[in-house]
CSV table of C-alpha atoms in Angstrom, one decimal:
chain,number,residue,atom,x,y,z
A,7,MET,CA,-68.3,87.6,-134.7
A,8,SER,CA,-68.3,88.2,-138.5
A,9,LEU,CA,-68.4,84.4,-138.9
A,10,LEU,CA,-71.2,83.9,-136.3
A,11,ARG,CA,-73.5,86.6,-137.6
A,12,PRO,CA,-74.5,84.7,-140.9
A,13,LEU,CA,-75.2,81.6,-138.8
A,14,LEU,CA,-78.1,83.5,-137.1
A,15,LEU,CA,-79.9,83.1,-140.5
A,16,ASP,CA,-79.0,79.5,-141.0
A,17,VAL,CA,-81.7,77.1,-142.2
A,18,ILE,CA,-81.0,74.7,-139.4
A,19,PRO,CA,-82.6,76.0,-136.1
A,20,THR,CA,-80.0,74.4,-133.8
A,21,ILE,CA,-77.2,76.3,-135.7
A,22,GLN,CA,-79.1,79.5,-135.2
A,23,GLN,CA,-79.5,78.9,-131.5
A,24,THR,CA,-75.9,77.9,-131.0
A,25,ALA,CA,-74.7,80.9,-132.9
A,26,ALA,CA,-76.8,83.2,-130.7
A,27,LEU,CA,-75.6,81.4,-127.6
A,28,ALA,CA,-72.0,81.9,-128.7
A,29,LEU,CA,-72.6,85.6,-129.3
A,30,GLY,CA,-74.2,85.9,-125.9
A,31,ARG,CA,-71.2,84.4,-124.1
A,32,LEU,CA,-68.9,86.6,-126.0
A,33,ALA,CA,-70.9,89.7,-125.1
A,34,ASN,CA,-71.2,88.6,-121.5
A,35,TYR,CA,-67.5,88.4,-121.1
A,36,ASN,CA,-66.7,92.1,-121.1
A,37,GLY,CA,-67.9,95.5,-122.3
A,38,ASP,CA,-65.6,95.6,-125.3
A,39,LEU,CA,-67.0,92.4,-126.8
A,40,ALA,CA,-70.5,93.6,-126.1
A,41,GLU,CA,-69.8,96.8,-127.9
A,42,ALA,CA,-68.5,94.8,-130.9
A,43,VAL,CA,-71.8,92.9,-131.0
A,44,VAL,CA,-73.6,96.3,-131.2
A,45,LYS,CA,-71.2,97.7,-133.9
A,46,GLY,CA,-71.7,94.5,-135.9
A,47,ASP,CA,-75.4,95.3,-136.3
A,48,ILE,CA,-76.2,91.9,-134.8
A,49,LEU,CA,-78.9,93.2,-132.4
A,50,PRO,CA,-81.5,94.3,-135.0
A,51,GLN,CA,-81.1,90.9,-136.7
A,52,LEU,CA,-81.8,89.1,-133.4
A,53,VAL,CA,-84.8,91.3,-132.5
A,54,CYS,CA,-86.4,90.9,-136.0
A,55,SER,CA,-86.3,87.1,-135.8
A,56,LEU,CA,-87.2,86.9,-132.1
A,57,SER,CA,-90.9,86.6,-132.5
A,58,GLU,CA,-90.7,84.1,-135.4
A,59,GLN,CA,-88.4,81.5,-133.8
A,60,ASN,CA,-88.9,78.6,-131.4
A,61,ARG,CA,-88.4,78.9,-127.6
A,62,PHE,CA,-84.8,77.8,-127.7
A,63,TYR,CA,-83.8,80.6,-130.0
A,64,LYS,CA,-85.9,83.1,-128.0
A,65,LYS,CA,-84.0,82.2,-124.8
A,66,ALA,CA,-80.7,82.5,-126.6
A,67,ALA,CA,-81.6,85.8,-128.2
A,68,ALA,CA,-82.8,87.2,-124.8
A,69,PHE,CA,-79.5,86.1,-123.3
A,70,VAL,CA,-77.6,88.1,-126.0
A,71,LEU,CA,-79.7,91.2,-125.2
A,72,ARG,CA,-79.1,90.7,-121.5
A,73,ALA,CA,-75.3,90.2,-122.0
A,74,VAL,CA,-75.0,93.4,-124.0
A,75,GLY,CA,-77.2,95.5,-121.8
A,76,LYS,CA,-75.6,94.6,-118.5
A,77,HIS,CA,-72.3,96.4,-119.0
A,78,SER,CA,-73.2,100.1,-119.2
A,79,PRO,CA,-76.1,102.5,-119.7
A,80,GLN,CA,-74.8,103.2,-123.2
A,81,LEU,CA,-75.0,99.6,-124.3
A,82,ALA,CA,-78.3,99.1,-122.6
A,83,GLN,CA,-79.6,102.2,-124.6
A,84,ALA,CA,-78.3,100.5,-127.8
A,85,VAL,CA,-80.5,97.5,-126.9
A,86,VAL,CA,-83.5,99.8,-126.4
A,87,GLN,CA,-82.9,101.6,-129.6
A,88,CYS,CA,-83.0,98.5,-131.7
A,89,GLY,CA,-86.6,97.8,-130.5
A,90,ALA,CA,-85.7,95.0,-128.1
A,91,LEU,CA,-88.0,96.1,-125.3
A,92,GLU,CA,-91.2,95.5,-127.2
A,93,MET,CA,-90.1,92.0,-128.3
A,94,LEU,CA,-89.0,91.1,-124.8
A,95,VAL,CA,-92.3,92.2,-123.4
A,96,ILE,CA,-94.0,89.9,-125.9
A,97,CYS,CA,-91.8,87.1,-124.6
A,98,LEU,CA,-93.1,87.7,-121.1
A,99,GLU,CA,-96.4,86.4,-122.4
A,100,ASP,CA,-94.8,83.3,-123.9
A,101,PHE,CA,-96.2,79.9,-122.9
A,102,ASP,CA,-92.7,78.6,-122.0
A,103,PRO,CA,-91.5,79.7,-118.5
A,104,GLY,CA,-87.9,79.6,-119.6
A,105,VAL,CA,-88.6,82.2,-122.3
A,106,LYS,CA,-90.4,84.4,-119.7
A,107,GLU,CA,-87.4,84.0,-117.4
A,108,ALA,CA,-84.9,85.0,-120.1
A,109,ALA,CA,-86.9,88.0,-121.1
A,110,SER,CA,-87.4,89.2,-117.5
A,111,TRP,CA,-83.7,88.8,-116.8
A,112,ALA,CA,-82.9,91.0,-119.9
A,113,LEU,CA,-85.4,93.6,-118.9
A,114,GLY,CA,-83.9,93.8,-115.4
A,115,TYR,CA,-80.4,94.3,-116.7
A,116,ILE,CA,-81.6,97.2,-118.8
A,117,ALA,CA,-83.7,98.8,-116.0
A,118,ARG,CA,-81.1,98.6,-113.3
A,119,HIS,CA,-78.8,101.3,-114.9
A,120,ASN,CA,-80.8,104.5,-114.4
A,121,SER,CA,-84.3,105.9,-114.2
A,122,GLU,CA,-84.6,106.7,-118.0
A,123,LEU,CA,-83.9,103.1,-119.0
A,124,SER,CA,-86.2,101.9,-116.2
A,125,GLN,CA,-88.9,104.2,-117.5
A,126,ALA,CA,-88.4,102.8,-121.0
A,127,VAL,CA,-89.1,99.3,-119.6
A,128,VAL,CA,-92.2,100.6,-117.9
A,129,ASP,CA,-93.4,102.3,-121.0
A,130,ALA,CA,-93.1,99.1,-123.0
A,131,GLY,CA,-95.7,97.6,-120.7
A,132,ALA,CA,-93.5,95.2,-118.7
A,133,VAL,CA,-94.6,95.8,-115.2
A,134,PRO,CA,-98.1,94.1,-115.2
A,135,LEU,CA,-96.6,91.1,-117.0
A,136,LEU,CA,-93.8,90.9,-114.4
A,137,VAL,CA,-96.4,90.9,-111.6
A,138,LEU,CA,-98.1,88.0,-113.4
A,139,CYS,CA,-94.7,86.2,-113.6
A,140,ILE,CA,-94.1,86.3,-109.8
A,141,GLN,CA,-97.4,84.4,-109.5
A,142,GLU,CA,-96.2,81.6,-111.7
A,143,PRO,CA,-95.4,78.3,-110.0
A,144,GLU,CA,-91.8,78.1,-111.3
A,145,ILE,CA,-89.4,79.3,-108.6
A,146,ALA,CA,-86.7,80.5,-111.1
A,147,LEU,CA,-89.2,82.7,-112.9
A,148,LYS,CA,-90.4,84.1,-109.6
A,149,ARG,CA,-86.9,85.0,-108.6
A,150,ILE,CA,-86.0,86.9,-111.8
A,151,ALA,CA,-89.3,88.7,-112.0
A,152,ALA,CA,-89.0,89.9,-108.4
A,153,SER,CA,-85.4,91.0,-109.1
A,154,THR,CA,-86.6,92.9,-112.2
A,155,LEU,CA,-89.3,94.6,-110.2
A,156,SER,CA,-86.7,95.6,-107.7
A,157,ASP,CA,-84.5,97.1,-110.4
A,158,ILE,CA,-87.4,99.1,-111.8
A,159,SER,CA,-88.5,100.4,-108.4
A,160,LYS,CA,-85.1,101.6,-107.1
A,161,HIS,CA,-84.7,104.7,-109.1
A,162,SER,CA,-87.6,107.0,-108.2
A,163,PRO,CA,-90.9,107.2,-106.3
A,164,GLU,CA,-92.8,107.4,-109.5
A,165,LEU,CA,-91.3,104.1,-110.8
A,166,ALA,CA,-91.9,102.5,-107.5
A,167,GLN,CA,-95.5,103.7,-107.6
A,168,THR,CA,-96.0,102.1,-111.0
A,169,VAL,CA,-94.9,98.8,-109.5
A,170,VAL,CA,-97.3,99.3,-106.6
A,171,ASP,CA,-100.2,100.2,-108.9
A,172,ALA,CA,-99.7,96.9,-110.7
A,173,GLY,CA,-100.5,95.1,-107.4
A,174,ALA,CA,-97.0,93.9,-106.7
A,175,ILE,CA,-96.8,94.5,-103.0
A,176,ALA,CA,-99.4,91.9,-102.0
A,177,HIS,CA,-97.9,89.1,-104.0
A,178,LEU,CA,-94.4,89.9,-102.9
A,179,ALA,CA,-95.4,90.0,-99.2
A,180,GLN,CA,-96.9,86.5,-99.5
A,181,MET,CA,-93.6,85.1,-100.6
A,182,ILE,CA,-91.5,86.3,-97.6
A,183,LEU,CA,-91.9,82.9,-96.0
A,184,ASN,CA,-91.1,80.9,-99.1
A,185,PRO,CA,-88.5,78.2,-98.3
A,186,ASP,CA,-86.4,79.2,-101.3
A,187,ALA,CA,-83.6,81.5,-100.0
A,188,LYS,CA,-82.8,83.1,-103.4
A,189,LEU,CA,-86.4,84.0,-103.9
A,190,LYS,CA,-86.6,85.5,-100.4
A,191,ARG,CA,-83.6,87.6,-101.2
A,192,GLN,CA,-85.2,89.1,-104.3
A,193,VAL,CA,-88.6,89.6,-102.6
A,194,LEU,CA,-87.1,91.5,-99.7
A,195,SER,CA,-85.0,93.6,-102.0
A,196,ALA,CA,-88.0,94.5,-104.1
A,197,LEU,CA,-90.1,95.5,-101.0
A,198,SER,CA,-87.1,97.6,-99.7
A,199,GLN,CA,-86.7,99.4,-103.0
A,200,ILE,CA,-90.4,100.3,-102.9
A,201,ALA,CA,-90.4,101.4,-99.2
A,202,LYS,CA,-87.3,103.5,-99.3
A,203,HIS,CA,-88.8,106.4,-101.4
A,204,SER,CA,-91.5,107.9,-99.3
A,205,VAL,CA,-93.7,107.6,-96.2
A,206,ASP,CA,-96.7,106.6,-98.2
A,207,LEU,CA,-94.9,103.8,-100.0
A,208,ALA,CA,-93.5,102.5,-96.8
A,209,GLU,CA,-96.9,102.5,-95.2
A,210,LEU,CA,-98.3,100.5,-98.1
A,211,VAL,CA,-95.6,97.9,-97.6
A,212,VAL,CA,-96.4,97.8,-93.8
A,213,GLU,CA,-100.1,97.5,-94.6
A,214,ALA,CA,-99.4,94.3,-96.5
A,215,GLU,CA,-98.8,92.7,-93.1
A,216,ILE,CA,-95.1,92.0,-93.5
A,217,PHE,CA,-94.7,92.2,-89.7
A,218,PRO,CA,-93.9,90.2,-87.7
A,219,VAL,CA,-93.3,87.7,-90.6
A,220,VAL,CA,-90.3,89.6,-91.9
A,221,LEU,CA,-88.5,89.3,-88.5
A,222,THR,CA,-88.1,85.6,-89.1
A,223,CYS,CA,-85.8,86.5,-92.0
A,224,LEU,CA,-83.3,88.0,-89.6
A,225,LYS,CA,-82.7,84.5,-88.2
A,226,ASP,CA,-82.4,82.8,-91.7
A,227,SER,CA,-79.3,80.7,-92.4
A,228,ASP,CA,-78.8,82.6,-95.6
A,229,GLU,CA,-76.8,85.8,-95.0
A,230,TYR,CA,-78.3,87.7,-97.9
A,231,VAL,CA,-81.8,87.0,-96.6
A,232,LYS,CA,-80.7,88.4,-93.2
A,233,LYS,CA,-79.1,91.5,-94.9
A,234,ASN,CA,-82.1,92.2,-97.1
A,235,GLY,CA,-84.6,91.6,-94.3
A,236,ALA,CA,-82.7,94.2,-92.1
A,237,THR,CA,-82.5,96.5,-95.1
A,238,LEU,CA,-86.3,96.4,-95.5
A,239,ILE,CA,-86.9,97.2,-91.8
A,240,ARG,CA,-84.3,100.0,-92.1
A,241,GLU,CA,-86.0,101.6,-95.1
A,242,ILE,CA,-89.4,101.6,-93.3
A,243,ALA,CA,-88.0,102.8,-89.9
A,244,LYS,CA,-86.1,105.8,-91.4
A,245,HIS,CA,-89.2,107.7,-92.5
A,246,THR,CA,-91.2,108.6,-89.3
A,247,PRO,CA,-91.3,108.1,-85.5
A,248,GLU,CA,-94.7,106.4,-86.0
A,249,LEU,CA,-93.3,103.8,-88.4
A,250,SER,CA,-90.3,103.2,-86.1
A,251,GLN,CA,-92.6,102.8,-83.1
A,252,PHE,CA,-94.6,100.3,-85.0
A,253,ILE,CA,-91.5,98.3,-85.6
A,254,VAL,CA,-90.5,98.5,-81.9
A,255,ASN,CA,-93.9,97.3,-80.9
A,256,ALA,CA,-93.6,94.3,-83.3
A,257,GLY,CA,-90.3,93.3,-81.7
A,258,GLY,CA,-88.2,94.6,-84.6
A,259,VAL,CA,-85.5,96.4,-82.5
A,260,ALA,CA,-84.8,93.3,-80.4
A,261,ALA,CA,-84.7,91.1,-83.5
A,262,VAL,CA,-82.3,93.4,-85.3
A,263,ILE,CA,-80.0,93.6,-82.3
A,264,ASP,CA,-79.9,89.8,-82.2
A,265,CYS,CA,-79.1,89.7,-85.9
A,266,ILE,CA,-76.2,92.2,-85.5
A,267,GLY,CA,-74.8,90.0,-82.7
A,268,SER,CA,-75.0,86.8,-84.7
A,269,CYS,CA,-73.2,87.9,-87.9
A,270,ARG,CA,-70.2,89.8,-89.2
A,271,GLY,CA,-69.2,92.1,-92.0
A,272,THR,CA,-71.5,93.9,-94.3
A,273,VAL,CA,-74.5,91.8,-93.2
A,274,ARG,CA,-74.5,93.9,-90.0
A,275,LEU,CA,-74.6,97.3,-91.8
A,276,PRO,CA,-78.4,97.7,-92.5
A,277,GLY,CA,-79.2,96.6,-88.9
A,278,ILE,CA,-76.7,99.1,-87.5
A,279,MET,CA,-78.2,101.9,-89.6
A,280,MET,CA,-81.8,100.8,-88.6
A,281,LEU,CA,-81.0,101.2,-84.9
A,282,GLY,CA,-79.5,104.6,-85.6
A,283,TYR,CA,-82.6,105.7,-87.5
A,284,VAL,CA,-84.9,104.5,-84.7
A,285,ALA,CA,-82.9,106.2,-82.0
A,286,ALA,CA,-82.7,109.4,-84.0
A,287,HIS,CA,-86.5,110.0,-84.0
A,288,SER,CA,-87.2,110.6,-80.3
A,289,GLU,CA,-86.0,110.1,-76.7
A,290,ASN,CA,-88.5,107.2,-76.2
A,291,LEU,CA,-87.4,105.3,-79.3
A,292,SER,CA,-83.8,105.8,-78.4
A,293,MET,CA,-84.5,104.5,-74.9
A,294,ALA,CA,-86.1,101.4,-76.6
A,295,VAL,CA,-82.8,100.7,-78.3
A,296,ILE,CA,-81.0,101.1,-74.9
A,297,VAL,CA,-83.5,98.9,-73.0
A,298,SER,CA,-83.3,96.2,-75.7
A,299,LYS,CA,-79.5,96.1,-75.0
A,300,GLY,CA,-78.5,97.6,-78.3
A,301,ILE,CA,-75.4,99.5,-77.2
A,302,PRO,CA,-73.0,96.5,-76.6
A,303,PRO,CA,-73.5,95.1,-80.1
A,304,LEU,CA,-73.0,98.5,-81.6
A,305,CYS,CA,-69.8,99.0,-79.6
A,306,ALA,CA,-68.7,95.5,-80.6
A,307,CYS,CA,-69.0,96.6,-84.3
A,308,LEU,CA,-66.6,99.4,-83.6
A,309,ILE,CA,-64.0,97.0,-82.2
A,310,GLU,CA,-64.5,93.9,-84.4
A,311,GLU,CA,-65.1,95.3,-87.8
A,312,HIS,CA,-62.2,96.1,-90.2
A,313,GLU,CA,-64.2,98.1,-92.8
A,314,ASP,CA,-64.3,101.8,-92.2
A,315,HIS,CA,-67.8,102.3,-93.5
A,316,ILE,CA,-69.2,99.7,-91.0
A,317,LYS,CA,-67.4,101.4,-88.1
A,318,ALA,CA,-68.6,104.8,-89.3
A,319,ALA,CA,-72.2,103.5,-89.3
A,320,ALA,CA,-71.8,102.1,-85.8
A,321,ALA,CA,-70.3,105.4,-84.5
A,322,TRP,CA,-73.2,107.3,-86.1
A,323,ALA,CA,-75.8,105.0,-84.6
A,324,LEU,CA,-74.2,105.3,-81.1
A,325,GLY,CA,-74.2,109.1,-81.5
A,326,GLN,CA,-78.0,109.0,-82.3
A,327,VAL,CA,-78.6,106.9,-79.2
A,328,GLY,CA,-76.7,109.1,-76.8
A,329,ARG,CA,-77.6,112.6,-78.1
A,330,HIS,CA,-81.0,113.1,-76.4
A,331,THR,CA,-80.6,113.4,-72.6
A,332,PRO,CA,-78.0,112.8,-69.9
A,333,ALA,CA,-79.7,109.5,-69.2
A,334,HIS,CA,-79.2,108.4,-72.8
A,335,ALA,CA,-75.6,109.7,-72.8
A,336,ARG,CA,-74.8,107.9,-69.6
A,337,ALA,CA,-76.1,104.6,-71.0
A,338,VAL,CA,-73.7,104.9,-73.8
A,339,ALA,CA,-70.8,106.2,-71.6
A,340,VAL,CA,-71.0,103.3,-69.1
A,341,ALA,CA,-70.6,100.8,-71.9
A,342,ASP,CA,-67.1,102.2,-72.4
A,343,VAL,CA,-67.9,103.5,-75.8
A,344,LEU,CA,-66.3,106.9,-75.5
A,345,PRO,CA,-62.6,105.8,-75.3
A,346,THR,CA,-63.2,103.5,-78.3
A,347,LEU,CA,-64.7,106.3,-80.3
A,348,LEU,CA,-61.9,108.6,-79.3
A,349,ALA,CA,-59.2,106.1,-80.3
A,350,ILE,CA,-60.9,105.6,-83.7
A,351,TYR,CA,-61.1,109.3,-84.2
A,352,MET,CA,-57.4,109.8,-83.4
A,353,ASP,CA,-56.3,106.9,-85.6
A,354,THR,CA,-54.9,108.7,-88.8
A,355,ARG,CA,-55.2,105.5,-90.8
A,356,GLY,CA,-59.0,105.7,-90.8
A,357,SER,CA,-61.0,107.2,-93.6
A,358,GLU,CA,-62.1,110.9,-93.6
A,359,ASP,CA,-65.8,109.8,-93.3
A,360,LEU,CA,-65.0,107.6,-90.3
A,361,GLN,CA,-63.2,110.4,-88.5
A,362,MET,CA,-66.0,112.8,-89.3
A,363,LYS,CA,-68.7,110.3,-88.0
A,364,THR,CA,-66.8,109.5,-84.8
A,365,LYS,CA,-66.1,113.2,-84.1
A,366,LYS,CA,-69.8,113.9,-84.5
A,367,ALA,CA,-70.8,111.0,-82.4
A,368,LEU,CA,-68.4,112.1,-79.6
A,369,LYS,CA,-69.7,115.6,-79.7
A,370,ASN,CA,-73.4,114.4,-79.6
A,371,ILE,CA,-72.8,112.2,-76.6
A,372,LEU,CA,-70.4,114.5,-74.7
A,373,GLN,CA,-72.7,117.5,-74.9
A,374,LYS,CA,-75.3,115.5,-72.9
A,375,CYS,CA,-73.1,113.4,-70.7
A,376,THR,CA,-73.0,114.4,-67.0
A,377,TYR,CA,-71.6,111.1,-65.8
A,378,LEU,CA,-68.1,112.3,-64.9
A,379,PRO,CA,-66.3,109.0,-64.2
A,380,ALA,CA,-66.7,108.1,-67.8
A,381,LEU,CA,-65.4,111.5,-69.0
A,382,GLU,CA,-62.4,111.8,-66.8
A,383,PRO,CA,-60.2,109.2,-68.6
A,384,LEU,CA,-60.7,111.2,-71.8
A,385,LEU,CA,-58.9,114.2,-70.3
A,386,HIS,CA,-55.6,112.5,-70.8
A,387,ASP,CA,-55.9,111.7,-74.5
A,388,ALA,CA,-58.4,114.0,-76.2
A,389,PRO,CA,-57.3,116.6,-78.7
A,390,PRO,CA,-58.3,120.3,-78.1
A,391,ASN,CA,-61.4,120.2,-80.4
A,392,ILE,CA,-62.8,117.3,-78.3
A,393,MET,CA,-61.4,118.5,-75.0
A,394,LYS,CA,-63.5,121.6,-75.0
A,395,HIS,CA,-66.7,119.4,-74.9
A,396,ILE,CA,-65.3,117.2,-72.1
A,397,VAL,CA,-64.2,120.2,-70.0
A,398,GLY,CA,-67.5,121.9,-70.7
A,399,GLN,CA,-69.4,119.1,-69.1
A,400,PHE,CA,-67.2,119.3,-66.0
A,401,SER,CA,-67.8,123.0,-65.8
A,402,LYS,CA,-71.6,122.3,-65.8
A,403,VAL,CA,-71.6,119.6,-63.1
A,404,LEU,CA,-68.8,120.5,-60.6
A,405,PRO,CA,-70.3,123.8,-59.4
A,406,HIS,CA,-73.4,122.0,-58.2
A,407,ASP,CA,-71.9,118.7,-56.9
A,408,SER,CA,-69.6,118.8,-53.9
A,409,LYS,CA,-68.9,115.0,-54.0
A,410,ALA,CA,-67.9,115.3,-57.6
A,411,ARG,CA,-65.6,118.2,-56.8
A,412,ARG,CA,-63.8,116.1,-54.2
A,413,LEU,CA,-63.4,113.1,-56.5
A,414,PHE,CA,-62.2,115.4,-59.3
A,415,VAL,CA,-59.2,116.4,-57.1
A,416,THR,CA,-58.4,112.9,-55.7
A,417,THR,CA,-58.4,111.3,-59.1
A,418,GLY,CA,-56.1,113.9,-60.6
A,419,GLY,CA,-58.7,115.4,-62.8
A,420,LEU,CA,-58.2,118.9,-61.6
A,421,LYS,CA,-54.4,118.6,-62.0
A,422,LYS,CA,-55.0,117.5,-65.6
A,423,VAL,CA,-57.2,120.5,-66.3
A,424,GLN,CA,-54.5,122.8,-65.1
A,425,GLU,CA,-52.1,121.3,-67.6
A,426,ILE,CA,-54.4,122.1,-70.5
A,427,LYS,CA,-53.0,124.9,-72.6
A,428,ALA,CA,-56.0,126.9,-73.7
A,429,GLU,CA,-56.0,130.2,-75.7
A,430,PRO,CA,-56.9,133.2,-73.5
A,431,GLY,CA,-60.5,134.2,-74.1
A,432,SER,CA,-61.4,130.9,-75.8
A,433,LEU,CA,-64.4,128.8,-74.8
A,434,LEU,CA,-62.1,126.1,-73.4
A,435,GLN,CA,-60.4,128.7,-71.1
A,436,GLU,CA,-63.8,129.9,-69.9
A,437,TYR,CA,-64.7,126.3,-68.9
A,438,ILE,CA,-61.4,125.9,-67.1
A,439,ASN,CA,-62.0,129.2,-65.2
A,440,THR,CA,-65.4,128.0,-64.2
A,441,ILE,CA,-63.9,124.7,-62.8
A,442,ASN,CA,-61.1,126.6,-61.0
A,443,ASN,CA,-63.7,128.9,-59.4
A,444,CYS,CA,-65.2,125.8,-57.7
A,445,TYR,CA,-62.1,125.4,-55.5
A,446,PRO,CA,-60.1,127.6,-53.1
A,447,GLU,CA,-57.0,129.2,-54.8
A,448,GLU,CA,-54.6,127.0,-52.8
A,449,VAL,CA,-56.2,123.8,-54.2
A,450,VAL,CA,-55.8,125.1,-57.8
A,451,SER,CA,-52.1,125.9,-57.4
A,452,THR,CA,-49.7,123.3,-58.5
A,453,THR,CA,-47.9,123.1,-55.1
A,454,ALA,CA,-51.1,122.4,-53.3
A,455,LEU,CA,-52.1,119.8,-55.8
A,456,ILE,CA,-48.8,118.0,-55.4
A,457,LEU,CA,-49.2,118.2,-51.6
A,458,PHE,CA,-52.7,116.7,-51.9
A,459,ASN,CA,-51.5,113.9,-54.1
A,460,VAL,CA,-48.9,113.0,-51.5
A,461,CYS,CA,-50.8,113.5,-48.3
A,462,GLY,CA,-54.4,112.9,-49.3
A,463,LYS,CA,-55.6,115.5,-46.8
A,464,PHE,CA,-58.5,117.1,-48.7
A,465,SER,CA,-60.9,117.7,-45.8
A,466,LEU,CA,-58.9,120.9,-44.8
A,467,PHE,CA,-60.5,122.8,-47.7
A,468,TRP,CA,-64.1,121.7,-47.2
């Protein structure tokens, strides 16, 4: 670096450019080398000569600034402190698209770290010029400018509002159907980062008429386009029942369900969460997920996926679907979800978050489930903290359903309840007593149960 630094002032322009490019590649390699560039006082020299040199040097200098700033907030702050932002913003007005692209890229790498650095980029006047850049004909420039707007918007509602006030949403929305996959990725990401912060911002994105156009992205051949499209829909759906209902009416739930079924891995994650958010808002929206056949793909995610965080999201979403009424819980239960959730919960190899999410989902569904055939198999495997919810549901249903009482004996359910060791006075013991009170004493006794299992003569007691 000590040898390269003097070459930045060489009389031959190509040597200056090549020296800057070499420094950029060194700084790009890792944080230690980037820090060495900062300590070598190379940045002020680059920035001072940035406005005076030709387009090739400007691109190389912007590359160095980007390479240094990408590694950490501290290094990005060093780039800011040397006065680079003002010069990079001037480069956004350059005639050459390559210079604009290089400057936009450097600004994005600085802004992505935290809200303070992002605010510094905004204060330097970058946003209106970035919005102009996404309107340029060059696809590469559009991509980087959209990415930088996304990096600025992600930190806070105020920063996102700055991007919105510059008129970015309308121009971004127009590019959703652009044939370039990499541009679509960045456009969808930027809209997601704006919509995620508040209801008002989400509504502004919706008002740009992104539906039903954005649903076509869920069928795109590019997996990142699929993922970012689902993320955008998720960020809108999470805010209010009204926004979720709008998405349902536009066919968004069915499209997301198809997307989940057609892909694997982390691409599924935003779609899974979107279904959970929609179902959480109300009974009707949860039923929309059920009617659109959303439960089987969510259950498939529990079985097929290997990443704990994806399984946890699927468990959470199923819990949101099934928590509203007995009808919702039954829809989940008949899909054979409960044994799968229980098995995942009891697997000690799973992460703490996964176990917590599956436990919560089981509790949500079980507390509403009155479909006893789905509950009975769980009596054989469930731990005490889950068992109390299962037995609690039997204690609610059996006193009022004679057919269910007979079946509970014939299937061995009553025998299994007698085997449960509950602490005297506990809630579980109260549930067991309630169930026992539904039957004559001789039916409850172990001897009578064995006799019944052998002879099958149950009619004597009814």
